PDB file of C-alpha atoms in Angstrom:
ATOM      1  CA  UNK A   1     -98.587  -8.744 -60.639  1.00  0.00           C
ATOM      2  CA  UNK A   2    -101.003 -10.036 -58.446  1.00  0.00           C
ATOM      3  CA  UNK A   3    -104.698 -11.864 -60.315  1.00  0.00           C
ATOM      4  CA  UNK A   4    -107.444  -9.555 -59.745  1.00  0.00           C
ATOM      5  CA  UNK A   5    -109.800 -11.981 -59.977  1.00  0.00           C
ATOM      6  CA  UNK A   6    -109.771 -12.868 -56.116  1.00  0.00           C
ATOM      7  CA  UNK A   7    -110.469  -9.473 -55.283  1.00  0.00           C
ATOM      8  CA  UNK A   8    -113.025  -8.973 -57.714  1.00  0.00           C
ATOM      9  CA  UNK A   9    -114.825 -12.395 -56.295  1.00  0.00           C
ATOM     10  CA  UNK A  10    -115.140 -10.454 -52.726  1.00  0.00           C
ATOM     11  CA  UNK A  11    -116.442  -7.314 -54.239  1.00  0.00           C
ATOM     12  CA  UNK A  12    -119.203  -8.915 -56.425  1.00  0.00           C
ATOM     13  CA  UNK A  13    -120.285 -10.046 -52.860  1.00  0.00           C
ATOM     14  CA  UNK A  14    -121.108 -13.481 -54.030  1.00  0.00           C
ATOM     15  CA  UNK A  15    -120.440 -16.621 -52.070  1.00  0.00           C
ATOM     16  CA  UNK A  16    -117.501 -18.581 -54.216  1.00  0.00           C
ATOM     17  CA  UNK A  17    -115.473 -22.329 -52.904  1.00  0.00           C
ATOM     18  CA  UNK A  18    -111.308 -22.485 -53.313  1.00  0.00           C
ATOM     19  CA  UNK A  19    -109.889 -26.361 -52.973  1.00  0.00           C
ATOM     20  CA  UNK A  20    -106.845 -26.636 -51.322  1.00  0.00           C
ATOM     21  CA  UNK A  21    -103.833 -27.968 -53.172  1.00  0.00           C
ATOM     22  CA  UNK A  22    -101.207 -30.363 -51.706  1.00  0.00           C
ATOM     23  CA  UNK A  23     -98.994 -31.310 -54.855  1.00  0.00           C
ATOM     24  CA  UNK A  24     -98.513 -30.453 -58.652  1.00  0.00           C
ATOM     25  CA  UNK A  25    -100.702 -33.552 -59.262  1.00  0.00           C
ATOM     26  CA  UNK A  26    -103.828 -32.218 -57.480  1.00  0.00           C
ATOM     27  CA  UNK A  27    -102.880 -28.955 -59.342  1.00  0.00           C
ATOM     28  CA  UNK A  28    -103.340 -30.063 -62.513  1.00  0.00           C
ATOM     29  CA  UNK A  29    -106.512 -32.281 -61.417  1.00  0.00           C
ATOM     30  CA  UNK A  30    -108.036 -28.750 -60.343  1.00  0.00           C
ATOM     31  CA  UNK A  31    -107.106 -27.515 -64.193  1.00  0.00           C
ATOM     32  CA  UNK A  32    -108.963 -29.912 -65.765  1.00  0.00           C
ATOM     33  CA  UNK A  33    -111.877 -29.354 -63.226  1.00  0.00           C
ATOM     34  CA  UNK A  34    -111.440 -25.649 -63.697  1.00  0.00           C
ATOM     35  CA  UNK A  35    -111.396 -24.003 -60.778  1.00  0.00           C
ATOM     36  CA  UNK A  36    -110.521 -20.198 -61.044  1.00  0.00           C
ATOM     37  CA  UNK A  37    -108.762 -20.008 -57.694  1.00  0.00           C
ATOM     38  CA  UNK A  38    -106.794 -22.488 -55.337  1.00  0.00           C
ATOM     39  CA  UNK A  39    -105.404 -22.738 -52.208  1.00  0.00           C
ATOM     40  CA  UNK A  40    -101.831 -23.035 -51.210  1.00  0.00           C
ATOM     41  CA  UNK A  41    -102.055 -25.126 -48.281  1.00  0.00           C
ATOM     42  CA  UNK A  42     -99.361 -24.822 -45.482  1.00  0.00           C
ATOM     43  CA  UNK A  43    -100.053 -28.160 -43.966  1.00  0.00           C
ATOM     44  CA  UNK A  44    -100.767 -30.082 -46.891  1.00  0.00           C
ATOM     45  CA  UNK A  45     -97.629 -28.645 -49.153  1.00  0.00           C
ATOM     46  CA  UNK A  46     -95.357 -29.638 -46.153  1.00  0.00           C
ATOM     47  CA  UNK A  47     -96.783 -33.101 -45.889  1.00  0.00           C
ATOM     48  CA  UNK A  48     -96.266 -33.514 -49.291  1.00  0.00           C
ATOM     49  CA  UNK A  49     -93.123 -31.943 -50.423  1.00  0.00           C
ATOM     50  CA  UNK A  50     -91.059 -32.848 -46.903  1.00  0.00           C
ATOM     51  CA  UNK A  51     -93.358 -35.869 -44.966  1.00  0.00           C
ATOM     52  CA  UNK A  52     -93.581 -33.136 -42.131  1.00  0.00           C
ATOM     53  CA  UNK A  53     -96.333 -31.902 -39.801  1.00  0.00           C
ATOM     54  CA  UNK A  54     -97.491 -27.974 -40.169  1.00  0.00           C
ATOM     55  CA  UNK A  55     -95.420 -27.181 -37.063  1.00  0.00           C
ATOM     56  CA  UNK A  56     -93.596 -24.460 -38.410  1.00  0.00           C
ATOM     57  CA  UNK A  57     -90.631 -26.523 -39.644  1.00  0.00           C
ATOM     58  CA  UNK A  58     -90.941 -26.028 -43.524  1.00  0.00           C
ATOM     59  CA  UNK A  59     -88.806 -22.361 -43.479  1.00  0.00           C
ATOM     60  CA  UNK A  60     -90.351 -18.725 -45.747  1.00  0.00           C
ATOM     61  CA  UNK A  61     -87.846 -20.369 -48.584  1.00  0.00           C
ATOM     62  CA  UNK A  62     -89.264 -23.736 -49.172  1.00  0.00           C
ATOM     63  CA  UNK A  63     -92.840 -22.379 -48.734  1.00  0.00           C
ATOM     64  CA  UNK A  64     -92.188 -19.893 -51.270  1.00  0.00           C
ATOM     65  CA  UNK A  65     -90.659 -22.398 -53.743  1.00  0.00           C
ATOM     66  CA  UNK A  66     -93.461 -24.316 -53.409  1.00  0.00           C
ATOM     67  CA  UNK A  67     -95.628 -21.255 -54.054  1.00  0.00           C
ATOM     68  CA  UNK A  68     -94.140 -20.345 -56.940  1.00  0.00           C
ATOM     69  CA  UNK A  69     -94.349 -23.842 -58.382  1.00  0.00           C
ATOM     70  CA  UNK A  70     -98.201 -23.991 -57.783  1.00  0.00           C
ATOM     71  CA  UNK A  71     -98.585 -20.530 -59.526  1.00  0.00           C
ATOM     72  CA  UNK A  72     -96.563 -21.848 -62.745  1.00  0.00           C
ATOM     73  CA  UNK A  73     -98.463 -25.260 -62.547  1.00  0.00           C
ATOM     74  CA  UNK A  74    -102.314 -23.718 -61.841  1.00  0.00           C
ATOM     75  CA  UNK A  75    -104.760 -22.208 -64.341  1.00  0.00           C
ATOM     76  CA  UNK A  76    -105.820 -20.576 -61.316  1.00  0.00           C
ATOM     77  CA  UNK A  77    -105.080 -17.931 -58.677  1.00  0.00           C
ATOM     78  CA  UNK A  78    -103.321 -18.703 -55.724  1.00  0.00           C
ATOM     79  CA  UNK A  79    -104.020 -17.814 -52.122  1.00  0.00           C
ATOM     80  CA  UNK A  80    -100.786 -18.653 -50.384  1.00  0.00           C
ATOM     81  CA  UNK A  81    -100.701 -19.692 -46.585  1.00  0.00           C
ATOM     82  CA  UNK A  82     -97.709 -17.769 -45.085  1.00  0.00           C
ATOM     83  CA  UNK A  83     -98.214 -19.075 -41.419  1.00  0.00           C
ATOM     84  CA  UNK A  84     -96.815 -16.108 -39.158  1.00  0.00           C
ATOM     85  CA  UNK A  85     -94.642 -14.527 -41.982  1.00  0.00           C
ATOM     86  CA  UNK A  86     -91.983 -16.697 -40.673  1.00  0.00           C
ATOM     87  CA  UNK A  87     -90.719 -14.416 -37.833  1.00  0.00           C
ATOM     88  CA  UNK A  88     -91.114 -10.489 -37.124  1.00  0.00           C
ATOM     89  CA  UNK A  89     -92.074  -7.548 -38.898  1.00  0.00           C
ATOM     90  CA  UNK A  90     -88.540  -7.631 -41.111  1.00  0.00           C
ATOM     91  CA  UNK A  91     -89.760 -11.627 -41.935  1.00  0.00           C
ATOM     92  CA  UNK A  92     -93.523 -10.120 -42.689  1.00  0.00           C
ATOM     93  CA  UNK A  93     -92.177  -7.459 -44.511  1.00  0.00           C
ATOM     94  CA  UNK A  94     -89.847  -9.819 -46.639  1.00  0.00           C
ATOM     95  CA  UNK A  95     -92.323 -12.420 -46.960  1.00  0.00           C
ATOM     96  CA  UNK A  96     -95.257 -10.311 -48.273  1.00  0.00           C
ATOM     97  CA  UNK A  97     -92.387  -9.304 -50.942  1.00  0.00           C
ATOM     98  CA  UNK A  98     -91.362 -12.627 -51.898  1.00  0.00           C
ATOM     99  CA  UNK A  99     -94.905 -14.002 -52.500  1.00  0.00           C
ATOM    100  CA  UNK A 100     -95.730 -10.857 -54.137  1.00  0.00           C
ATOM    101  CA  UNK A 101     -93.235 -11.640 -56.708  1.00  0.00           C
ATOM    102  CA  UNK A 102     -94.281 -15.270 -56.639  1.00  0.00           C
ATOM    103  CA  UNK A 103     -97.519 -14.281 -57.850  1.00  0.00           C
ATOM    104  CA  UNK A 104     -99.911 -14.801 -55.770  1.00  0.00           C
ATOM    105  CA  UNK A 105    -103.475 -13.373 -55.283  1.00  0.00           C
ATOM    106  CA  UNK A 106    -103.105 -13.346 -51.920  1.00  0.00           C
ATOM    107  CA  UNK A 107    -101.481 -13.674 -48.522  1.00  0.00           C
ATOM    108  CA  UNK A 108    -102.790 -15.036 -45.344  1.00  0.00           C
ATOM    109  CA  UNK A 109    -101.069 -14.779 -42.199  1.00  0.00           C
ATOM    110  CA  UNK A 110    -101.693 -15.726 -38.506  1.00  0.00           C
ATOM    111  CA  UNK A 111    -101.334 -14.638 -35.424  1.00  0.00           C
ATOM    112  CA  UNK A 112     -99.717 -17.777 -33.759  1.00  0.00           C
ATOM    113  CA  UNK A 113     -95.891 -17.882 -32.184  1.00  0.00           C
ATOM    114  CA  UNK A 114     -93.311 -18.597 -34.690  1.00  0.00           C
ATOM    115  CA  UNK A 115     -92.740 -21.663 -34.890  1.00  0.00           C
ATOM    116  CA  UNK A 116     -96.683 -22.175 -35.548  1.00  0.00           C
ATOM    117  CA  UNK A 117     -98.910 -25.352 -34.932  1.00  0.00           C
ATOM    118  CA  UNK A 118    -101.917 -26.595 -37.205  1.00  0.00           C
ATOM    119  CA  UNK A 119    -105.029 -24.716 -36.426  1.00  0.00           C
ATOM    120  CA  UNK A 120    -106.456 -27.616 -35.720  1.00  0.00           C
ATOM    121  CA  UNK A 121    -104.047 -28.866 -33.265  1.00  0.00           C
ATOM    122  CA  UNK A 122    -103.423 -28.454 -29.453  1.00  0.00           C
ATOM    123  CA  UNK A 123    -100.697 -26.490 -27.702  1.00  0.00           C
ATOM    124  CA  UNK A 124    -100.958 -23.267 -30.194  1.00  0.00           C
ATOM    125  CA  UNK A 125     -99.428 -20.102 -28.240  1.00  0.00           C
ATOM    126  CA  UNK A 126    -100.776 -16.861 -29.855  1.00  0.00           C
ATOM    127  CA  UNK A 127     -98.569 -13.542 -29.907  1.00  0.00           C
ATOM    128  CA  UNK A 128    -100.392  -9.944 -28.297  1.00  0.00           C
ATOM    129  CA  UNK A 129    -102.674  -8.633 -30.369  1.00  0.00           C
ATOM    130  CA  UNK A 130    -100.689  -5.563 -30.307  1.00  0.00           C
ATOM    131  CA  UNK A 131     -97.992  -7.517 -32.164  1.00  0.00           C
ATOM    132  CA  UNK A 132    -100.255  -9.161 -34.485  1.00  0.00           C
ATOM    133  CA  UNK A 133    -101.729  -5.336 -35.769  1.00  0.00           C
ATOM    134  CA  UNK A 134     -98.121  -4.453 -35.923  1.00  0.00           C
ATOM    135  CA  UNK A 135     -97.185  -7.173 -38.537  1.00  0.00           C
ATOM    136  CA  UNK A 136    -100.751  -6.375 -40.786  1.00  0.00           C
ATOM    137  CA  UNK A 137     -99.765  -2.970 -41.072  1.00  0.00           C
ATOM    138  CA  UNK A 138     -96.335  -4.216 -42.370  1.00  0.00           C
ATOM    139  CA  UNK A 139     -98.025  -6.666 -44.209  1.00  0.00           C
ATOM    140  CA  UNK A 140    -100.359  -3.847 -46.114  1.00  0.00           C
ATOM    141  CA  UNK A 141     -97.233  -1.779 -46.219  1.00  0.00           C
ATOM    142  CA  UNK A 142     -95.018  -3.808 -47.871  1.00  0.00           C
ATOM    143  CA  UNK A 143     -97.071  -5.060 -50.865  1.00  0.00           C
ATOM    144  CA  UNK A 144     -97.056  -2.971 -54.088  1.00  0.00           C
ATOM    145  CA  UNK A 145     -99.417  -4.682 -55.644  1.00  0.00           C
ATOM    146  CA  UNK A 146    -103.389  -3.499 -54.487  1.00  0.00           C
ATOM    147  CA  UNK A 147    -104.465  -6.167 -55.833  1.00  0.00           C
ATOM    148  CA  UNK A 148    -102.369  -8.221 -53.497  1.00  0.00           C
ATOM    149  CA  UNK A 149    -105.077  -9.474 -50.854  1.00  0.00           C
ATOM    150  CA  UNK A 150    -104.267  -9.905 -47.403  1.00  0.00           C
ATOM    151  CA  UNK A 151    -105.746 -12.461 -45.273  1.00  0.00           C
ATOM    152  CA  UNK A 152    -105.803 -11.742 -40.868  1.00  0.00           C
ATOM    153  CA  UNK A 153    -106.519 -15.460 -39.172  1.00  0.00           C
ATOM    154  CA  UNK A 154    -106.737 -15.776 -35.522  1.00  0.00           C
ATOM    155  CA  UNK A 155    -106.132 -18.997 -33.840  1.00  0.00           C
ATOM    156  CA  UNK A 156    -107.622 -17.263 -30.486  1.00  0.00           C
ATOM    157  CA  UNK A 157    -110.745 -19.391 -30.234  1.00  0.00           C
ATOM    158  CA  UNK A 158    -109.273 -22.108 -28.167  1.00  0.00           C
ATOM    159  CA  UNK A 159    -107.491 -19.855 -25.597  1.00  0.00           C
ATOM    160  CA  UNK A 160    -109.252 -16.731 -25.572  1.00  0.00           C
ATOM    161  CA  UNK A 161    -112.770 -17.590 -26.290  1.00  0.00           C
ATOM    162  CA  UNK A 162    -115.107 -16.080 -29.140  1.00  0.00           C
ATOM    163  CA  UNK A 163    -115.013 -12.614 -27.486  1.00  0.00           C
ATOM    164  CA  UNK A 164    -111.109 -12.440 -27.393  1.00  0.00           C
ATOM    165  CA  UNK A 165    -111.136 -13.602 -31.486  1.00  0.00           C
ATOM    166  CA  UNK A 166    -113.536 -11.024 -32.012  1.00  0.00           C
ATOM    167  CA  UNK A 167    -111.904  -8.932 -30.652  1.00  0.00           C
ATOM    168  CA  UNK A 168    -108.517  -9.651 -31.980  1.00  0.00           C
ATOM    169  CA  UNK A 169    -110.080  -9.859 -35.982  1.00  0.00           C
ATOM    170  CA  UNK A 170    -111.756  -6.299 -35.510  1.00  0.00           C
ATOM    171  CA  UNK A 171    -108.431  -4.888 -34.557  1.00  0.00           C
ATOM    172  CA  UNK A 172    -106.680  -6.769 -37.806  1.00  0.00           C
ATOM    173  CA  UNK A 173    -109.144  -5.256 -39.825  1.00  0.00           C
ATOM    174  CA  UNK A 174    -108.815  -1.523 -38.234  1.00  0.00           C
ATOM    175  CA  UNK A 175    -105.026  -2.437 -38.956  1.00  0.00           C
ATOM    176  CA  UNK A 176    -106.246  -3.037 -42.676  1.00  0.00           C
ATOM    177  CA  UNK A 177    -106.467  -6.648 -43.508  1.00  0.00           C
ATOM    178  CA  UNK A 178    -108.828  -7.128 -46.480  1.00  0.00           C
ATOM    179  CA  UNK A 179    -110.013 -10.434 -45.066  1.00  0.00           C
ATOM    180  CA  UNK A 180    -110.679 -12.012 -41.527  1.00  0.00           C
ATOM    181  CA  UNK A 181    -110.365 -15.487 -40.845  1.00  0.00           C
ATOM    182  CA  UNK A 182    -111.537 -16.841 -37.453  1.00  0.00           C
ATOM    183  CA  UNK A 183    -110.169 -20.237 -37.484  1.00  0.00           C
ATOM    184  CA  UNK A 184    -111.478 -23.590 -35.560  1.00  0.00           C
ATOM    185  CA  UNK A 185    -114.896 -21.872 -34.787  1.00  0.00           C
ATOM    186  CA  UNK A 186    -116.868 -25.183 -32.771  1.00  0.00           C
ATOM    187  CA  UNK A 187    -119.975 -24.966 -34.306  1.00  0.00           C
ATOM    188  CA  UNK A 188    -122.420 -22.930 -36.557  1.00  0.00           C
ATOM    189  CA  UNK A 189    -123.588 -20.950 -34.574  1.00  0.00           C
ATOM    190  CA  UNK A 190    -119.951 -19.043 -33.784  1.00  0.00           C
ATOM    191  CA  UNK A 191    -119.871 -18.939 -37.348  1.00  0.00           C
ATOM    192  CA  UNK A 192    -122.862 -16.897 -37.690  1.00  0.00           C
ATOM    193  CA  UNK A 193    -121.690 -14.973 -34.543  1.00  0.00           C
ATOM    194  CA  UNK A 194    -118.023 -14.285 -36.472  1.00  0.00           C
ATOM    195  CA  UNK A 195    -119.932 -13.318 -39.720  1.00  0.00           C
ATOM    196  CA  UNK A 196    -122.770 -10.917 -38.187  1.00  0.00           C
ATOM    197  CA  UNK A 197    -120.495  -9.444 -35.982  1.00  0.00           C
ATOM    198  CA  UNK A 198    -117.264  -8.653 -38.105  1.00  0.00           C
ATOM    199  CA  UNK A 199    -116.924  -5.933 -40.803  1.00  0.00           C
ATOM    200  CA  UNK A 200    -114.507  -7.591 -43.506  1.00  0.00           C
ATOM    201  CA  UNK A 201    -115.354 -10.732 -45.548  1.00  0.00           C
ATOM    202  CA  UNK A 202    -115.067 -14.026 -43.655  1.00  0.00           C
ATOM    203  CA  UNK A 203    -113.831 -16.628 -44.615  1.00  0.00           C
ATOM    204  CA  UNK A 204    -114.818 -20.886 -43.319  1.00  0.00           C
ATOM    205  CA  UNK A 205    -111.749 -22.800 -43.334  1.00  0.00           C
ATOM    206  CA  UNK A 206    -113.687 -26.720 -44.168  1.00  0.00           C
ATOM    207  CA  UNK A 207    -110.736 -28.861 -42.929  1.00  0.00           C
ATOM    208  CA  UNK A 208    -112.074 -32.478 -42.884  1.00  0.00           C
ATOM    209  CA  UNK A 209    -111.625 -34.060 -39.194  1.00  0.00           C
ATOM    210  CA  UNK A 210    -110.891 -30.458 -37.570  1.00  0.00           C
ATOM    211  CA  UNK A 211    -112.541 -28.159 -34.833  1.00  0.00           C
ATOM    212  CA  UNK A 212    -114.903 -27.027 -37.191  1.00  0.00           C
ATOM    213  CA  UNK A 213    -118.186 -28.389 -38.701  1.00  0.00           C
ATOM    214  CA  UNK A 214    -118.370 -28.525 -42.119  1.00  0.00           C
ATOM    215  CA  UNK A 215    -121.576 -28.091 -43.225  1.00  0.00           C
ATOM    216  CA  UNK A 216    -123.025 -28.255 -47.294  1.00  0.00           C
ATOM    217  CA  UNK A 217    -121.958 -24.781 -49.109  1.00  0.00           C
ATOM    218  CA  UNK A 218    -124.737 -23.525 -49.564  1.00  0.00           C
ATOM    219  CA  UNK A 219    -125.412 -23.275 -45.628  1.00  0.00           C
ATOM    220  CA  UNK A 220    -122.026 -21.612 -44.992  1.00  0.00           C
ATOM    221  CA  UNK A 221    -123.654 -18.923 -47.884  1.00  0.00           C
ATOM    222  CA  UNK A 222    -126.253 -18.654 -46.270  1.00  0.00           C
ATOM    223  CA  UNK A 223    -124.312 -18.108 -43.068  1.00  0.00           C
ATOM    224  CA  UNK A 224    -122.787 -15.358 -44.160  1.00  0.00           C
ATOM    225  CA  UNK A 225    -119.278 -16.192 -45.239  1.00  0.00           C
ATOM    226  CA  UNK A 226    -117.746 -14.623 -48.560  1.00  0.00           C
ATOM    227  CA  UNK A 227    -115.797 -17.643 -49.267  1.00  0.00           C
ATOM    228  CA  UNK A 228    -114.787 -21.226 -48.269  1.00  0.00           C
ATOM    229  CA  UNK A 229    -111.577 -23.296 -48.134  1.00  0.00           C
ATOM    230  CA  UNK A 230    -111.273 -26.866 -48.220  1.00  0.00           C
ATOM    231  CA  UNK A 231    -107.510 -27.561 -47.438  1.00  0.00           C
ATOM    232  CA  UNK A 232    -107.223 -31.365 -46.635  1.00  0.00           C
ATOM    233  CA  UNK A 233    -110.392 -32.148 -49.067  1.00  0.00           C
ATOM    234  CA  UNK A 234    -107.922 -33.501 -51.975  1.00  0.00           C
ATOM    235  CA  UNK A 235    -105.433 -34.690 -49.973  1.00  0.00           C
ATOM    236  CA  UNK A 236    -107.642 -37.301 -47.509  1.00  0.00           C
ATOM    237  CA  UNK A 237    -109.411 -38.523 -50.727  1.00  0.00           C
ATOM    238  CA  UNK A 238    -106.057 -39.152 -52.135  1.00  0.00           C
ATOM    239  CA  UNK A 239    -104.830 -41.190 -49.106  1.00  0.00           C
ATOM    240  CA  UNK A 240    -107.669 -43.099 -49.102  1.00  0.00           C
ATOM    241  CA  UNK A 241    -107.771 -43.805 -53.297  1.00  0.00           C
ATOM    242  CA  UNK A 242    -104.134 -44.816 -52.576  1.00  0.00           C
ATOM    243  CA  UNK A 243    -104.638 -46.943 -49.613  1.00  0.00           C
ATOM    244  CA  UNK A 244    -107.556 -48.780 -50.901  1.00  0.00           C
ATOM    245  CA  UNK A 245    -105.017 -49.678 -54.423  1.00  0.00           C
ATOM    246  CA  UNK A 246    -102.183 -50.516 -52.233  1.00  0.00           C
ATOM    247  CA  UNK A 247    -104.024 -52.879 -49.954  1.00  0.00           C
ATOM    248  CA  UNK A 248    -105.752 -54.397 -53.158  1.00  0.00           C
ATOM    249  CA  UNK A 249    -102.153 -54.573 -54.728  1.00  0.00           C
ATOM    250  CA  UNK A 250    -100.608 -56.759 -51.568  1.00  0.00           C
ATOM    251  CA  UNK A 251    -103.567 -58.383 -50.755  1.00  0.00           C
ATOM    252  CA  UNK A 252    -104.833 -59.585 -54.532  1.00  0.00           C
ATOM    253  CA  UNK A 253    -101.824 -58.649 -56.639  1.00  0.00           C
ATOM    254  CA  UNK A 254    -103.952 -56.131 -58.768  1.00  0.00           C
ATOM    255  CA  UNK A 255    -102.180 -54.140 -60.317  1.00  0.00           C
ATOM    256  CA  UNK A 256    -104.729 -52.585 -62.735  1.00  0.00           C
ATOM    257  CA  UNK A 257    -107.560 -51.465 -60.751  1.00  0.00           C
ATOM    258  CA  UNK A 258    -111.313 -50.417 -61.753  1.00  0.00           C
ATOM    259  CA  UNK A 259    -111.281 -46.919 -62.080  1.00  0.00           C
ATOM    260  CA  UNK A 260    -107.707 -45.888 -62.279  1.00  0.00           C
ATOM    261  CA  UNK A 261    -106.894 -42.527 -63.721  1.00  0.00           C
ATOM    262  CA  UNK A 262    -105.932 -42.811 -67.698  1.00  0.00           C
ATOM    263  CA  UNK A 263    -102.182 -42.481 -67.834  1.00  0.00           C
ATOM    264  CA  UNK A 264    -102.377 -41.142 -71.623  1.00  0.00           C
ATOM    265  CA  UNK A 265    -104.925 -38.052 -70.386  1.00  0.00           C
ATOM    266  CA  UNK A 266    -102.187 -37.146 -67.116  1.00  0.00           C
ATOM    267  CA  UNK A 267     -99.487 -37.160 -69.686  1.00  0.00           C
ATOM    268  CA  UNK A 268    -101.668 -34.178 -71.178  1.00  0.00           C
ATOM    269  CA  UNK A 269    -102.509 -32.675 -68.356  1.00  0.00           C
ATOM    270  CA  UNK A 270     -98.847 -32.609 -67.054  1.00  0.00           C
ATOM    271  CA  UNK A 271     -97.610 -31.152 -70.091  1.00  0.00           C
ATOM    272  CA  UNK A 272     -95.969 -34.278 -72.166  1.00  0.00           C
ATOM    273  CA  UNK A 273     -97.545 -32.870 -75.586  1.00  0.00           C
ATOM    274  CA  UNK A 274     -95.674 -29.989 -75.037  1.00  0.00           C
ATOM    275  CA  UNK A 275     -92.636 -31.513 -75.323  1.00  0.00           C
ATOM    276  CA  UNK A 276     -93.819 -34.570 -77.618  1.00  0.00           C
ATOM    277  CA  UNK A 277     -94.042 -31.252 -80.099  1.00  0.00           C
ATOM    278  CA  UNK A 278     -90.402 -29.830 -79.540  1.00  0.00           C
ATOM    279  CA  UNK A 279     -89.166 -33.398 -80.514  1.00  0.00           C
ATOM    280  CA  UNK A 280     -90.551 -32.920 -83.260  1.00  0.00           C
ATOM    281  CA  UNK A 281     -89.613 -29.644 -84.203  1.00  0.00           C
ATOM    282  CA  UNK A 282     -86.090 -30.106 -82.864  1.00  0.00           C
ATOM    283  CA  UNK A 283     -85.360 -33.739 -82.915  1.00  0.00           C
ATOM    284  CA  UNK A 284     -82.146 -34.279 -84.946  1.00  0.00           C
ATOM    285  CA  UNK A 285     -82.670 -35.936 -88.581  1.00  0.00           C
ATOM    286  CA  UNK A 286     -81.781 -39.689 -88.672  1.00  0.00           C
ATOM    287  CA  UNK A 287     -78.550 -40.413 -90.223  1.00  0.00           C
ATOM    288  CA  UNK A 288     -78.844 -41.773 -93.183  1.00  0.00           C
ATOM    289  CA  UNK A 289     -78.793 -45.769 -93.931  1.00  0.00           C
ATOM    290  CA  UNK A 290     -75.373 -46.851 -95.254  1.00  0.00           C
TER     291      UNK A 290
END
């Protein structure tokens, strides 16, 4: 059963932030942090899992295995990127189910070609927007779960203008997608456009080096937007933590840097008491001393 709480977030009408998670690690970061919802991240799961770009390589059953793995490993709900749903309206229909049962809060999908590109990337090829209806209906269709929320994004900025995105979201949502995503808008003031001018929640996709600008969170409230995602936020601090330690460690042979994370406290947060206590409890006795 899908978390409520992300659909109770959009009807309190009250602007919230999701992080985007890459890897277990960044998971259980978020934990202690205590977020109440995440972001499955296509790109950033796929770099991380598989060393791959978010060209539609990483197939519906990886994704989903990694889904399901940040669902059991977060304290939080999970929006799940689902790219294109992997195909046509049998793939939508089957991956709407499959996440479903994975547990997540919600499902976003896009209205790329299959295989898709980064939104953020050049050479993305969109389908009709006839199509793209066609697969939200089977979307909202195939989920049993109200609760489920599902997520329209349209990559039709770069080849269709702001008028053709428009125009593409406000048929998604006639089609019955709970939440429109206009992605790589070029500055703020096509966000405000997308905001003032669509009917559903919005949502601001803050990927770090993208198309977009990302300003402070409390302008992108102000703005309009019901939420915000920051996708690569966790993952580009973590390359640069580990670059800076890895440089230090060739350059200087440090091997204990300033600032390092306590090793004891990730053991928690991973889960090693948990098992430190079945030991105990079912540790074999120690033979006796002859």
């Amino acid at each position: 059963m899908a978390n409520p709480i992300f659909r109770q977030k959009l009807e309190s009408g009250k602007f919230f932030i999701v992080p985007g998670i890459q890897d277990m690690i960044a998971a259980v970061i978020a934990n202690k942090v205590g977020f109440d919802l995440v972001y499955g991240t296509g790109y950033w799961l796929t770099a991380s899992a598989w060393g791959l770009p978010d060209a539609g390589i990483a197939t519906y059953t990886e994704m989903r295995n990694r889904m399901e793995t940040l669902v059991r490993t977060s304290n939080a709900a999970v929006i799940a990127d689902a790219d294109t749903g992997y195909g046509g309206l049998l793939n939508v229909h089957h991956t709407v189910k499959g996440y479903e049962a994975s547990g997540v809060t919600a499902i976003q999908l896009e209205d790329q070609e299959f295989p898709k590109k980064c939104g953020h990337t050049p050479f993305k090829r969109l389908i009709p927007l006839e199509d793209m209806v066609e697969k939200i209906k089977v979307a909202i269709d195939a989920r049993t779960d109200e609760n489920l929320v599902v997520i329209a994004r349209s990559d039709a900025r770069a080849s269709e203008g702001m008028d053709g995105m428009l125009r593409r979201l406000e048929a998604y949502s006639k089609a019955g997608a709970d939440v429109l995503f206009p992605e790589a808008l070029t500055s703020e003031e096509e966000m405000r456009r997308a905001c003032a001018e669509l009917d559903k929640p919005c949502m601001a996709n803050m990927s770090n080096g993208g198309k977009s600008p990302v300003p402070n969170a409390s302008v992108l409230e102000e703005i309009g937007y019901a939420y915000a995602i920051y996708p690569s936020l966790t993952s580009l601090v973590a390359c640069t933590a580990m670059e800076k330690a890895l440089r230090n460690l060739k350059d200087n042979g440090v091997g204990e840097p300033e600032g390092i994370f306590d090793f004891n406290e990730f053991c928690s947060l991973i889960g090693f008491e948990d098992v430190w206590d079945f030991e105990k409890k079912w540790a074999p006795a120690p033979a006796p001393v002859k």
